[in-house]
Coordinates of C-alpha atoms and ligand atoms in Angstrom, one line a residue:
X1 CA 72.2 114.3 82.0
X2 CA 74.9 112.9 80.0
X3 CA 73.8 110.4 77.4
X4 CA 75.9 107.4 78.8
X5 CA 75.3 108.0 82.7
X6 CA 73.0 105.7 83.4
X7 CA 72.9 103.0 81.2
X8 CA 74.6 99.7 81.7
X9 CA 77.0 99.5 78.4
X10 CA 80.3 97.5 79.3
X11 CA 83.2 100.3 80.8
X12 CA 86.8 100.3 81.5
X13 CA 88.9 102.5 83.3
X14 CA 92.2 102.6 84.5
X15 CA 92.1 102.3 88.4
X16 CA 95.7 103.2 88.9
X17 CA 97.8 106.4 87.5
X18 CA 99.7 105.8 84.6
X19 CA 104.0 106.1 85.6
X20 CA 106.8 103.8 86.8
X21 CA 105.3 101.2 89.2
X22 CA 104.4 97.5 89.1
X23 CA 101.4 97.1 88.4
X24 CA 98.6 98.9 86.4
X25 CA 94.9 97.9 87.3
X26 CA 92.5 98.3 84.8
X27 CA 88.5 98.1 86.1
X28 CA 85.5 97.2 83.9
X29 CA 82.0 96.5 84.3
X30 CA 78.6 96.1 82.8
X31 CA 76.0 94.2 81.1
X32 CA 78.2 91.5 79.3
X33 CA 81.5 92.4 80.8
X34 CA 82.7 89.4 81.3
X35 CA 82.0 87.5 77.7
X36 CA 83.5 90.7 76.2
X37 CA 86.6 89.8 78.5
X38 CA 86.7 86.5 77.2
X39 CA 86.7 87.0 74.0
X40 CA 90.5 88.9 74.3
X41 CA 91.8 86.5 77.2
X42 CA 93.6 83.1 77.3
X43 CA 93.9 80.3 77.6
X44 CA 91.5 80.1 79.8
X45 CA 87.3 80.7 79.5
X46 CA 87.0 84.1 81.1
X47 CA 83.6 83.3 80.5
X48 CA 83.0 79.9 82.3
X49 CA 84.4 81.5 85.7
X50 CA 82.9 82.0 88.8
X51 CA 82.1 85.1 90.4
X52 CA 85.0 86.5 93.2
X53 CA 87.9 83.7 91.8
X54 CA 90.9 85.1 89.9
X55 CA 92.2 83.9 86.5
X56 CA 96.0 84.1 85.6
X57 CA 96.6 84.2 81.9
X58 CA 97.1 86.6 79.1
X59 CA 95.5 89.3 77.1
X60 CA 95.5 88.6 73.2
X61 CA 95.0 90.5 70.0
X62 CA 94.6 88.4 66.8
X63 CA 97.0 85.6 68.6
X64 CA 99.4 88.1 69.7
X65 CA 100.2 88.3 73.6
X66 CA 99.2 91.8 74.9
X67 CA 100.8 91.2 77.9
X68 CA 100.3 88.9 81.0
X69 CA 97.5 89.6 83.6
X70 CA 95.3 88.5 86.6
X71 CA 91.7 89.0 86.4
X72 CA 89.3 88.9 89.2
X73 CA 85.7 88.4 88.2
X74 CA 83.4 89.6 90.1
X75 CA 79.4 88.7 89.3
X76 CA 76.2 90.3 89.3
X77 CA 74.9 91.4 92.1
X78 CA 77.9 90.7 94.3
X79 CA 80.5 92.9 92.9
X80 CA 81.1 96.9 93.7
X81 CA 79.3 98.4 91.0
X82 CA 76.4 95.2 91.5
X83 CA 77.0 94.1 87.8
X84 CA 79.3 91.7 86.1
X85 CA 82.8 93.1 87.0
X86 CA 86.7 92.3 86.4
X87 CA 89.5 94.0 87.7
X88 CA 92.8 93.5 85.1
X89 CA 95.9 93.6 87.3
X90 CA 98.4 94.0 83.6
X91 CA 102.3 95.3 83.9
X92 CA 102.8 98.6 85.1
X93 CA 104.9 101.1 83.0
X94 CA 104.0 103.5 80.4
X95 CA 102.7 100.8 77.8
X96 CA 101.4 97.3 79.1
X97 CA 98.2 98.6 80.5
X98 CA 98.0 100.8 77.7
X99 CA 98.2 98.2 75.1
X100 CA 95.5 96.4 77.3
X101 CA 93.0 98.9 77.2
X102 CA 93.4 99.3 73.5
X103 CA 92.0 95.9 72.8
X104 CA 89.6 96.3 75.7
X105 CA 88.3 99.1 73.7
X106 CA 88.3 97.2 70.3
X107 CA 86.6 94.4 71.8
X108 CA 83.7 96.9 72.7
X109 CA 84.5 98.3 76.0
X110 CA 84.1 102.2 76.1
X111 CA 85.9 104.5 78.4
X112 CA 83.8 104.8 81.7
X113 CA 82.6 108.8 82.7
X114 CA 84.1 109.6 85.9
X115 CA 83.0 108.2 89.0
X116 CA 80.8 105.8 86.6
X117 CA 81.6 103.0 88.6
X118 CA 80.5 104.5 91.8
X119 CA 77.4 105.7 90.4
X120 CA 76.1 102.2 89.1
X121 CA 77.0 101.3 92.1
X122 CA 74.8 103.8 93.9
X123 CA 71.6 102.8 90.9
X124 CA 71.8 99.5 91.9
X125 CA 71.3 99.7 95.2
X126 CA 75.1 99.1 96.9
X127 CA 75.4 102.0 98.3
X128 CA 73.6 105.5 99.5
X129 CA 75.4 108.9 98.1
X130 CA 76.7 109.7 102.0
X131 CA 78.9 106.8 101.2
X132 CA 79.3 107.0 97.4
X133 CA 80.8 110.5 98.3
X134 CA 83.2 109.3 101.1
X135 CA 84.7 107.3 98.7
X136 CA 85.9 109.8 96.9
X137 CA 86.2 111.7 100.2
X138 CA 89.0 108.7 101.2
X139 CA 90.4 109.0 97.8
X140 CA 91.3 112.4 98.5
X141 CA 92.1 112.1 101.7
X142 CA 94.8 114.0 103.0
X143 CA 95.9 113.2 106.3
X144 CA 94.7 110.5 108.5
X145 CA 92.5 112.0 110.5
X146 CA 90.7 113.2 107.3
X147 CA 91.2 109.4 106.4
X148 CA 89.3 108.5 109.2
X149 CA 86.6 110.6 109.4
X150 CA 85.7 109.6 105.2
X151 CA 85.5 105.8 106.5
X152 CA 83.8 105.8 109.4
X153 CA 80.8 107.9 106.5
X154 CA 81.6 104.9 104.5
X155 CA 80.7 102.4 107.3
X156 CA 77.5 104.5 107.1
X157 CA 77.5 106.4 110.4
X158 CA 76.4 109.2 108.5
X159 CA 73.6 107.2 106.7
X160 CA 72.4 106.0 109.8
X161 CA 72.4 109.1 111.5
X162 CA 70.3 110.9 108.6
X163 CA 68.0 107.9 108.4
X164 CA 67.6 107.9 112.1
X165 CA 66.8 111.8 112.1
X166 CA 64.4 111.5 108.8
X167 CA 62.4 109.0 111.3
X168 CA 61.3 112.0 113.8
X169 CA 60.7 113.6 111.2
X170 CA 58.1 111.6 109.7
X171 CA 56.8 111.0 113.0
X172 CA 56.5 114.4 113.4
X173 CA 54.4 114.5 109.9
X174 CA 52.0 112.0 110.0
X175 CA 51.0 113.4 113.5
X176 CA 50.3 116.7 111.8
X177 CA 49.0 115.1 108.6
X178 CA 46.8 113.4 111.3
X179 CA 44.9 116.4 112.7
X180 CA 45.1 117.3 108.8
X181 CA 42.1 114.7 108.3
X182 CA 40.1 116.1 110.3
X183 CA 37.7 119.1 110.1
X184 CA 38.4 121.9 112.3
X185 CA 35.6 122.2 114.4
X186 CA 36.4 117.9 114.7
X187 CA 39.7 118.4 116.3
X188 CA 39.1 118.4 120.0
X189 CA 41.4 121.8 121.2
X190 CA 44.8 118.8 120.9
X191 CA 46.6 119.9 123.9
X192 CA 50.0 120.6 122.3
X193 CA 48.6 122.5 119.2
X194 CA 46.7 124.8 121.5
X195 CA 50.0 125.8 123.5
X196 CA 51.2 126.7 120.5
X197 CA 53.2 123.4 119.5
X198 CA 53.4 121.2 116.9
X199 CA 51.8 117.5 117.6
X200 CA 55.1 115.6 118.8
X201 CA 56.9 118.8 119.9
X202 CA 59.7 116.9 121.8
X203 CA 60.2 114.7 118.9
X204 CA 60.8 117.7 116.7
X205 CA 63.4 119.7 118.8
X206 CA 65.0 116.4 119.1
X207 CA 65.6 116.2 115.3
X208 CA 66.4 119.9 115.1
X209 CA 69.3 119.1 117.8
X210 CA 70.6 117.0 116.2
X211 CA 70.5 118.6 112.9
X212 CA 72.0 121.5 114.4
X213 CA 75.1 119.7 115.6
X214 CA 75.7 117.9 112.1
X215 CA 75.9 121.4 110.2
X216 CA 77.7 122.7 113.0
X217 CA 80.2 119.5 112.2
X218 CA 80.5 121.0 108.7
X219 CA 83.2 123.8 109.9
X220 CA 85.8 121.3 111.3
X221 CA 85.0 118.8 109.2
X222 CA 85.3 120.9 106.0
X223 CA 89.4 121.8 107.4
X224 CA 90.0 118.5 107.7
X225 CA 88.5 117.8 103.7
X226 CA 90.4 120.8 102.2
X227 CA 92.9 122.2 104.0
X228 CA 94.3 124.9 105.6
X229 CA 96.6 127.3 103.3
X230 CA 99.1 128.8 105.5
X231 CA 101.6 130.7 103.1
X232 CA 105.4 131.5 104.6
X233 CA 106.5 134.4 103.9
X234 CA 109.4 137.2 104.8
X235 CA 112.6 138.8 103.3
X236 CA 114.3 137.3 101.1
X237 CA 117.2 134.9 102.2
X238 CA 115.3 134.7 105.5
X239 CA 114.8 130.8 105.3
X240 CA 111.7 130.7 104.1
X241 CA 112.6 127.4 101.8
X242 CA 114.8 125.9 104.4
X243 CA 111.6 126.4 106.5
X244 CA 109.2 125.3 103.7
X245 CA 111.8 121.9 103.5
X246 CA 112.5 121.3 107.4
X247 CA 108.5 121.1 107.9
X248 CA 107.5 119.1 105.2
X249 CA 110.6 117.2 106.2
X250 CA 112.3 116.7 102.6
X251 CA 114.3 118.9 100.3
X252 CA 111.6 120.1 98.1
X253 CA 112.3 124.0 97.8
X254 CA 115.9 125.0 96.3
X255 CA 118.2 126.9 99.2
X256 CA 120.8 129.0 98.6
X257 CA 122.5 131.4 100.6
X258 CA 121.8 134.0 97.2
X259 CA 118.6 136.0 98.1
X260 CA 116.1 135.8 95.6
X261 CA 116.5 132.4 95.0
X262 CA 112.5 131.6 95.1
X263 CA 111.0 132.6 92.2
X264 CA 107.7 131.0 91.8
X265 CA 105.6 129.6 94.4
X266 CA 105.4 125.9 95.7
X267 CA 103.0 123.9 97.4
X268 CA 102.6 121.0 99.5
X269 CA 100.2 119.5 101.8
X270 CA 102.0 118.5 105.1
X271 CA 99.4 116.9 108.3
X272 CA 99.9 119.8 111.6
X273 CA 98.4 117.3 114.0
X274 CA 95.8 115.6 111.9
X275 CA 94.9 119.0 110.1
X276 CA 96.0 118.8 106.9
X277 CA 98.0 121.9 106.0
X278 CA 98.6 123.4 102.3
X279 CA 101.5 124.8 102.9
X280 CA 103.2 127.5 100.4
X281 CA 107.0 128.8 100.1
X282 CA 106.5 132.5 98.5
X283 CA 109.1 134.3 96.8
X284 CA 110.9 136.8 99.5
X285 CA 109.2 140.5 99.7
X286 CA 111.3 142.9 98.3
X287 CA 111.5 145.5 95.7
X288 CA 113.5 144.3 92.6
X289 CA 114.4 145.2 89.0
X290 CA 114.6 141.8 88.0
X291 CA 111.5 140.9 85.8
X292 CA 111.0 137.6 86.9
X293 CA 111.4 137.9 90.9
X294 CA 109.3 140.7 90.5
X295 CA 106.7 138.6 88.8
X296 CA 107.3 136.3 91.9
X297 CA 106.8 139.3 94.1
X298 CA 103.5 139.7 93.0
X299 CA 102.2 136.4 93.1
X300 CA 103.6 136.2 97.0
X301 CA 100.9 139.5 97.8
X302 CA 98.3 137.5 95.7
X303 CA 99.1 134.2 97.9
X304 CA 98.7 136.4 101.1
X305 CA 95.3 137.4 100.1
X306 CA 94.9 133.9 100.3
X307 CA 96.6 132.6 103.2
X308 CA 94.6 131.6 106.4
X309 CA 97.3 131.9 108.3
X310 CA 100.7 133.4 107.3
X311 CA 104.0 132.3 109.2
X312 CA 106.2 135.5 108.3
X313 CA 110.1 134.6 109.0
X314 CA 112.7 137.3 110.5
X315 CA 116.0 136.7 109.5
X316 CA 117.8 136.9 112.9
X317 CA 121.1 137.2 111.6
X318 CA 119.6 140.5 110.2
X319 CA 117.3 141.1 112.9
X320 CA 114.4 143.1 112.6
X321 CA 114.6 145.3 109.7
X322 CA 112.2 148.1 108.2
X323 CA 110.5 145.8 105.7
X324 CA 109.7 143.1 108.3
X325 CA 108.0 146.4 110.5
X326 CA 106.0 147.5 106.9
X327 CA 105.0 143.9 106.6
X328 CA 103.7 143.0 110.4
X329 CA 102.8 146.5 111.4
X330 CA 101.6 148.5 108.5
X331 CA 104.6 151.0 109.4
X332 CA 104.4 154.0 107.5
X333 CA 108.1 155.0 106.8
X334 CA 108.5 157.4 104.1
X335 CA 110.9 155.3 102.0
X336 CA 108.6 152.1 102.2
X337 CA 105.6 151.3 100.3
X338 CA 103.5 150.0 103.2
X339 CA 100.0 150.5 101.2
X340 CA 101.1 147.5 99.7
X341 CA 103.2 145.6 101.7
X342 CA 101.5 145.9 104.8
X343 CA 99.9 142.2 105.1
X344 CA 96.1 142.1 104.2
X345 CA 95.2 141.6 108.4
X346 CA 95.7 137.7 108.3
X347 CA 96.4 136.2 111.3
X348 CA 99.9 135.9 111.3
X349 CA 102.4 133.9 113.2
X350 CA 105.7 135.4 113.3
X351 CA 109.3 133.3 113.6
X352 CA 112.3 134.0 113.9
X353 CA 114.7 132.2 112.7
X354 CA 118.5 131.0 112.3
X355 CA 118.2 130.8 115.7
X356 CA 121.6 128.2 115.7
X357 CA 123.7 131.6 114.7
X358 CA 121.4 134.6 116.1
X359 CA 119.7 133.6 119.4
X360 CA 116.2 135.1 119.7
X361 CA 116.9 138.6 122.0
X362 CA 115.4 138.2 125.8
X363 CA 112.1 139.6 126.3
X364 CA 111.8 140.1 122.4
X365 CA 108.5 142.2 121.5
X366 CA 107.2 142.8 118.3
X367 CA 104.2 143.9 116.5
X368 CA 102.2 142.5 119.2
X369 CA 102.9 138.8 118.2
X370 CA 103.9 135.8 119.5
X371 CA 107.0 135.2 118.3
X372 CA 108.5 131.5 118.1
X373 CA 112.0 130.5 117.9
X374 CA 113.5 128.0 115.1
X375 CA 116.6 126.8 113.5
X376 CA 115.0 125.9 110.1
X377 CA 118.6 124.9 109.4
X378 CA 119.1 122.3 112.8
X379 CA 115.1 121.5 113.1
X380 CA 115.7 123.6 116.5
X381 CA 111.9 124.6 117.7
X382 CA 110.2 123.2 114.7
X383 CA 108.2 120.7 116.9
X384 CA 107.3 123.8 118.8
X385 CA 106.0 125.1 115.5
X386 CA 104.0 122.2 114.4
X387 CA 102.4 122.9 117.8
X388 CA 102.1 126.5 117.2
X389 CA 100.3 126.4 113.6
X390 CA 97.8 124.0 115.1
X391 CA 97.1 126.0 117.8
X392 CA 96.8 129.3 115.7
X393 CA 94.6 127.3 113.4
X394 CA 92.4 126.4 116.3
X395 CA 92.0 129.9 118.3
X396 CA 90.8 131.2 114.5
X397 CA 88.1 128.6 114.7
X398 CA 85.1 128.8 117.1
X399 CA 85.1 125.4 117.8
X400 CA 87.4 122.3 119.2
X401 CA 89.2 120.9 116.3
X402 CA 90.2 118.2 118.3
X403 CA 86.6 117.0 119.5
X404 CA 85.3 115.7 116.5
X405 CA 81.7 115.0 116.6
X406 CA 81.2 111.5 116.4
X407 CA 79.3 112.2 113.3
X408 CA 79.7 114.3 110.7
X409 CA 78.5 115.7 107.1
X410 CA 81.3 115.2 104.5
X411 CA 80.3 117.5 101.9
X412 CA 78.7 121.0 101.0
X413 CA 76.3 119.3 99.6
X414 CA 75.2 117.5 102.7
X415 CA 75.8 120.6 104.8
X416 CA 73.2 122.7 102.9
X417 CA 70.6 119.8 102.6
X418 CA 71.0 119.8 106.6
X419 CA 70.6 123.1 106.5
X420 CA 67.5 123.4 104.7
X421 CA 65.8 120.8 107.2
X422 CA 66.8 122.4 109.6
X423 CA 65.1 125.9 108.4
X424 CA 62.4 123.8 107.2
X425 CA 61.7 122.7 110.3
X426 CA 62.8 126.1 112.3
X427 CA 60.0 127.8 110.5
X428 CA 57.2 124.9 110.9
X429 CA 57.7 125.2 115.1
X430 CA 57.4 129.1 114.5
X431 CA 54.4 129.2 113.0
X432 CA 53.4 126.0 115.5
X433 CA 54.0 128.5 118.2
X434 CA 52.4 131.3 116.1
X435 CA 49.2 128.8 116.3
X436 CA 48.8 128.8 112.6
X437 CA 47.0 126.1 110.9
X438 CA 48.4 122.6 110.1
X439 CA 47.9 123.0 107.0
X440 CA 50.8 125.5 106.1
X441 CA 53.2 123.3 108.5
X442 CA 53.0 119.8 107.0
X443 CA 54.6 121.3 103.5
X444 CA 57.4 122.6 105.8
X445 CA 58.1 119.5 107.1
X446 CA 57.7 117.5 104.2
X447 CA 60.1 119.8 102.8
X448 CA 62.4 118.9 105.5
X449 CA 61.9 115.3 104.9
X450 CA 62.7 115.9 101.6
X451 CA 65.3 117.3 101.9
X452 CA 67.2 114.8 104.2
X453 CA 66.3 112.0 101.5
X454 CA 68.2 114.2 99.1
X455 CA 71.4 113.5 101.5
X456 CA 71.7 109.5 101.1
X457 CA 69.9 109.9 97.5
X458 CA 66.2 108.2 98.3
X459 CA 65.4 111.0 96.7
X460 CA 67.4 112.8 93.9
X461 CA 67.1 113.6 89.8
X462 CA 69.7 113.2 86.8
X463 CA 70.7 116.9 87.5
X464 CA 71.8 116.4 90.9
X465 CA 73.5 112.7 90.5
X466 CA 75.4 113.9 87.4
X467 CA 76.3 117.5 89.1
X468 CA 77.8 115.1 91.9
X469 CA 79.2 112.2 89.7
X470 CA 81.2 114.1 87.3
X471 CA 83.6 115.8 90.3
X472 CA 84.6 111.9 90.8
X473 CA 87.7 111.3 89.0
X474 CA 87.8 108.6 86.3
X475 CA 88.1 104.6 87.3
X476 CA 86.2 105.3 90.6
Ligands
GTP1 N1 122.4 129.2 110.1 C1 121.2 129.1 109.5 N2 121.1 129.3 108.2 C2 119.9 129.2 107.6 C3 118.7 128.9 108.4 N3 117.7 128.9 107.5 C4 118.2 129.2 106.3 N4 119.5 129.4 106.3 C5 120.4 129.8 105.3 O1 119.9 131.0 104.7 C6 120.1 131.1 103.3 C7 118.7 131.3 102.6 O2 117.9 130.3 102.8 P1 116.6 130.0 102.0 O3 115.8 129.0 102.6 O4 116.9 129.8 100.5 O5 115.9 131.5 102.1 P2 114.6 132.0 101.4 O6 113.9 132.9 102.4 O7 113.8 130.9 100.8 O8 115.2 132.9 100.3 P3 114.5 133.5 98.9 O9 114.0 132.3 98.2 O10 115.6 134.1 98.2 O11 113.5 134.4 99.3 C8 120.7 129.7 102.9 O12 122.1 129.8 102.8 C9 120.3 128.8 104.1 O13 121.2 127.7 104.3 C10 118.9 128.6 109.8 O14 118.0 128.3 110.5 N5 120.2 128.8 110.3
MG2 MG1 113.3 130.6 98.9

């Protein structure tokens, strides 16, 4: 554990990145917060305010005005982290909130460890980790959907779903930690035990239901946390930018009619119907001499490898030509290295494109794909697409994307924890129906218990909080 997590020395952090805006917020809490506050602010007592009011005045340093600030304080227990708080709303820019934090620091502040705030926060009792972690989960957040799915964990649907769970559980323990009491020859042949079940059967295929369904959540839910890499690729001078540009709907990628023009990759996330999509312009496929498109070359296969789903452009003004066959068909011609360029069997959706200037040919066939039509150029069939990438997304997924269980798990973390109760429990009703004695099932379930405290943090150690703490960024 690191030295600092933990304990509850005064912390500040910037809240907001540091560039060109308005405003710069600058968070701190702990023991004494708000006296160290005071003794940099004026003209009024930091120190003689109330908890949730907000004070307008200005930071000093040996009678020199820092710059001009409003300062919520927040008291002990009713503030986020549950100890004496103040947010700092200073100047944005490059230097006001700097300069702040400079005499913060002096004064006897220290920078907070990331996601410091959230863990006091969890210590003191505000919160449970399934919502500590949605708030980083929202942070991150990348489309809406995955926006809503973080808050309705931070309302605590997941919490109460997990508590609610834990509950059969432990019903299903102390009936077996029941019969446990007893001498063998005093329990009276239980009915359930002697067909082979545990003592509140029911009660424990209820729980492992519902288990079941949230680690099944895990595989939609984890699309709509990270996102789907879909790569674009084809020939160069195929459109692949303009493509790149037209679905992200701004001018990111340079276009140029010169092929070649992409030389290293780009990335942006873009939302496909809710599914947030990380979505990557490649360099175009072709053999050069030029050192550095061939450097970009090679970093287009390594994307591939990546790609979940690849959207591979035709040029239709060129039509089909023997690269785009090598590429989407692994076609051996003699003059074409196809051991490399034949695409690494992702699923693939294949476009063709400049469809303003080269109509797609009736009854078009190719490589056994669908092909859809666009104008990258006129936004002619990109709606279509948007529609198409969703739907490729979903037929590679066994599951509905679009019926979101009404709860979820929001992490790995959580998934696996699941997942062990659930084995936990799995293995308990085996050796239930096995007839095996109580006394090797009540450790499984404990274990199961256990494990499902480990989930909203009732149970946890310094390892596991810092592990979890650290991925936070800094200020939350
Ligand atoms: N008419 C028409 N021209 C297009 C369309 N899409 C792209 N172009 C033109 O094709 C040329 C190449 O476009 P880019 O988007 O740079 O192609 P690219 O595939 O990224 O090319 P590289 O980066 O060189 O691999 C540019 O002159 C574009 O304006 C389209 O849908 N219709
Ligand atoms: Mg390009």
């Amino acid at each position: 554990m690191h030295d600092n997590y933990g304990d509850d020395s005064p912390i500040a952090a910037f809240a907001t990145v540091a560039g060109n805006s308005a405003l710069t917020l600058i968070r701190c809490s702990g023991k004494g917060a708000i006296d160290l506050a005071s003794s940099v602010f004026a003209p009024k007592k930091l120190k003689d305010a109330l908890g949730n009011t907000v004070l307008h005045g200005w930071i000093i340093s040996a009678n020199e005005k820092i710059d001009e600030v409003l300062v919520s304080v927040f008291r002990a227990p009713k503030s986020y982290t549950g100890e004496d708080s103040l947010d700092i709303c200073c100047h944005g820019g490059p230097s006001a909130g700097k300069a702040v934090m400079s005499v913060l620091k002096k004064a006897g502040f220290r920078d907070a460890l990331p996601g410091e705030f959230t863990f006091r926060a969890f210590t003191n009792g505000k919160l449970d980790l399934t919502k500590a972690e949605s708030v980083m989960e929202l942070v991150s957040a990348k489309t809406d959907t995955s926006r809503r799915h973080a808050v309705s964990r931070l309302c605590g649907s997941l919490e109460t779903e997990i508590g609610e769970i834990k509950k059969l559980l432990v019903h299903v323990l102390s009936g077996a930690e029941i019969y446990l009491d007893y001498s063998e020859d005093e329990i009276s042949a239980d009915a359930d035990e002697a067909e082979g079940k545990l003592p509140n059967q029911d009660t424990a295929l209820d729980a492992l239901a519902r288990l079941k369904r949230l680690s099944a959540s895990w595989q939609i839910e984890r699309i709509f946390q990270e996102g789907v890499t879909v790569v674009i690729a084809g020939r160069p001078n195929s459109g692949k930018s303009s493509l790149f540009n037209a679905l992200l709907k701004e001018d990111r990628s340079i276009v140029t009619e010169i092929p070649g023009t992409t030389r290293d990759w780009i990335e942006a996330y873009v939302s496909v119907e809710g599914i947030p999509v990380r979505l990557i312009d490649t360099a175009g496929l072709r053999e050069s001499s030029d050192s550095v498109e061939k450097i970009g070359v090679q970093r287009s296969r390594e994307l591939l490898k990546e790609a979940e789903l690849v959207l591979y452009l035709i040029d239709g003004a060129q039509g089909v030509t023997k690269e785009d066959t090598a590429f989407c068909v692994g076609y051996n011609a003699a003059e074409y290295n196809t051991a490399e360029n034949a695409q690494t069997q992702k699923p693939l959706l294949l476009l063709w494109n400049k469809a303003d200037i080269a109509p797609l040919p009736q009854n078009f066939e190719f490589a056994d794909n669908k092909t859809v039509s666009v104008s990258a150029k006129t936004g002619e069939g990109i709606a279509e697409l948007f529609t198409a990438i969703a739907s490729a997304i979903q037929e590679q997924a066994d599951y509905q994307l679009r019926e979101m269980p009404a709860v979820a798990v929001g992490t790995e973390r959580q998934k696996k924890l699941v997942d062990t109760a659930c084995s936990a429990l799995e293995e308990a009703l085996a050796l239930a129906e096995k007839e095996e004695p109580l006394d090797l099932i009540a450790p499984l379930l404990r274990e199961a218990v256990n494990a499902l405290g480990e989930i909203t943090g009732e149970v946890s150690t310094a390892d596991i909080l810092e592990e979890m703490f650290s991925r936070f960024c800094v200020g939350k």
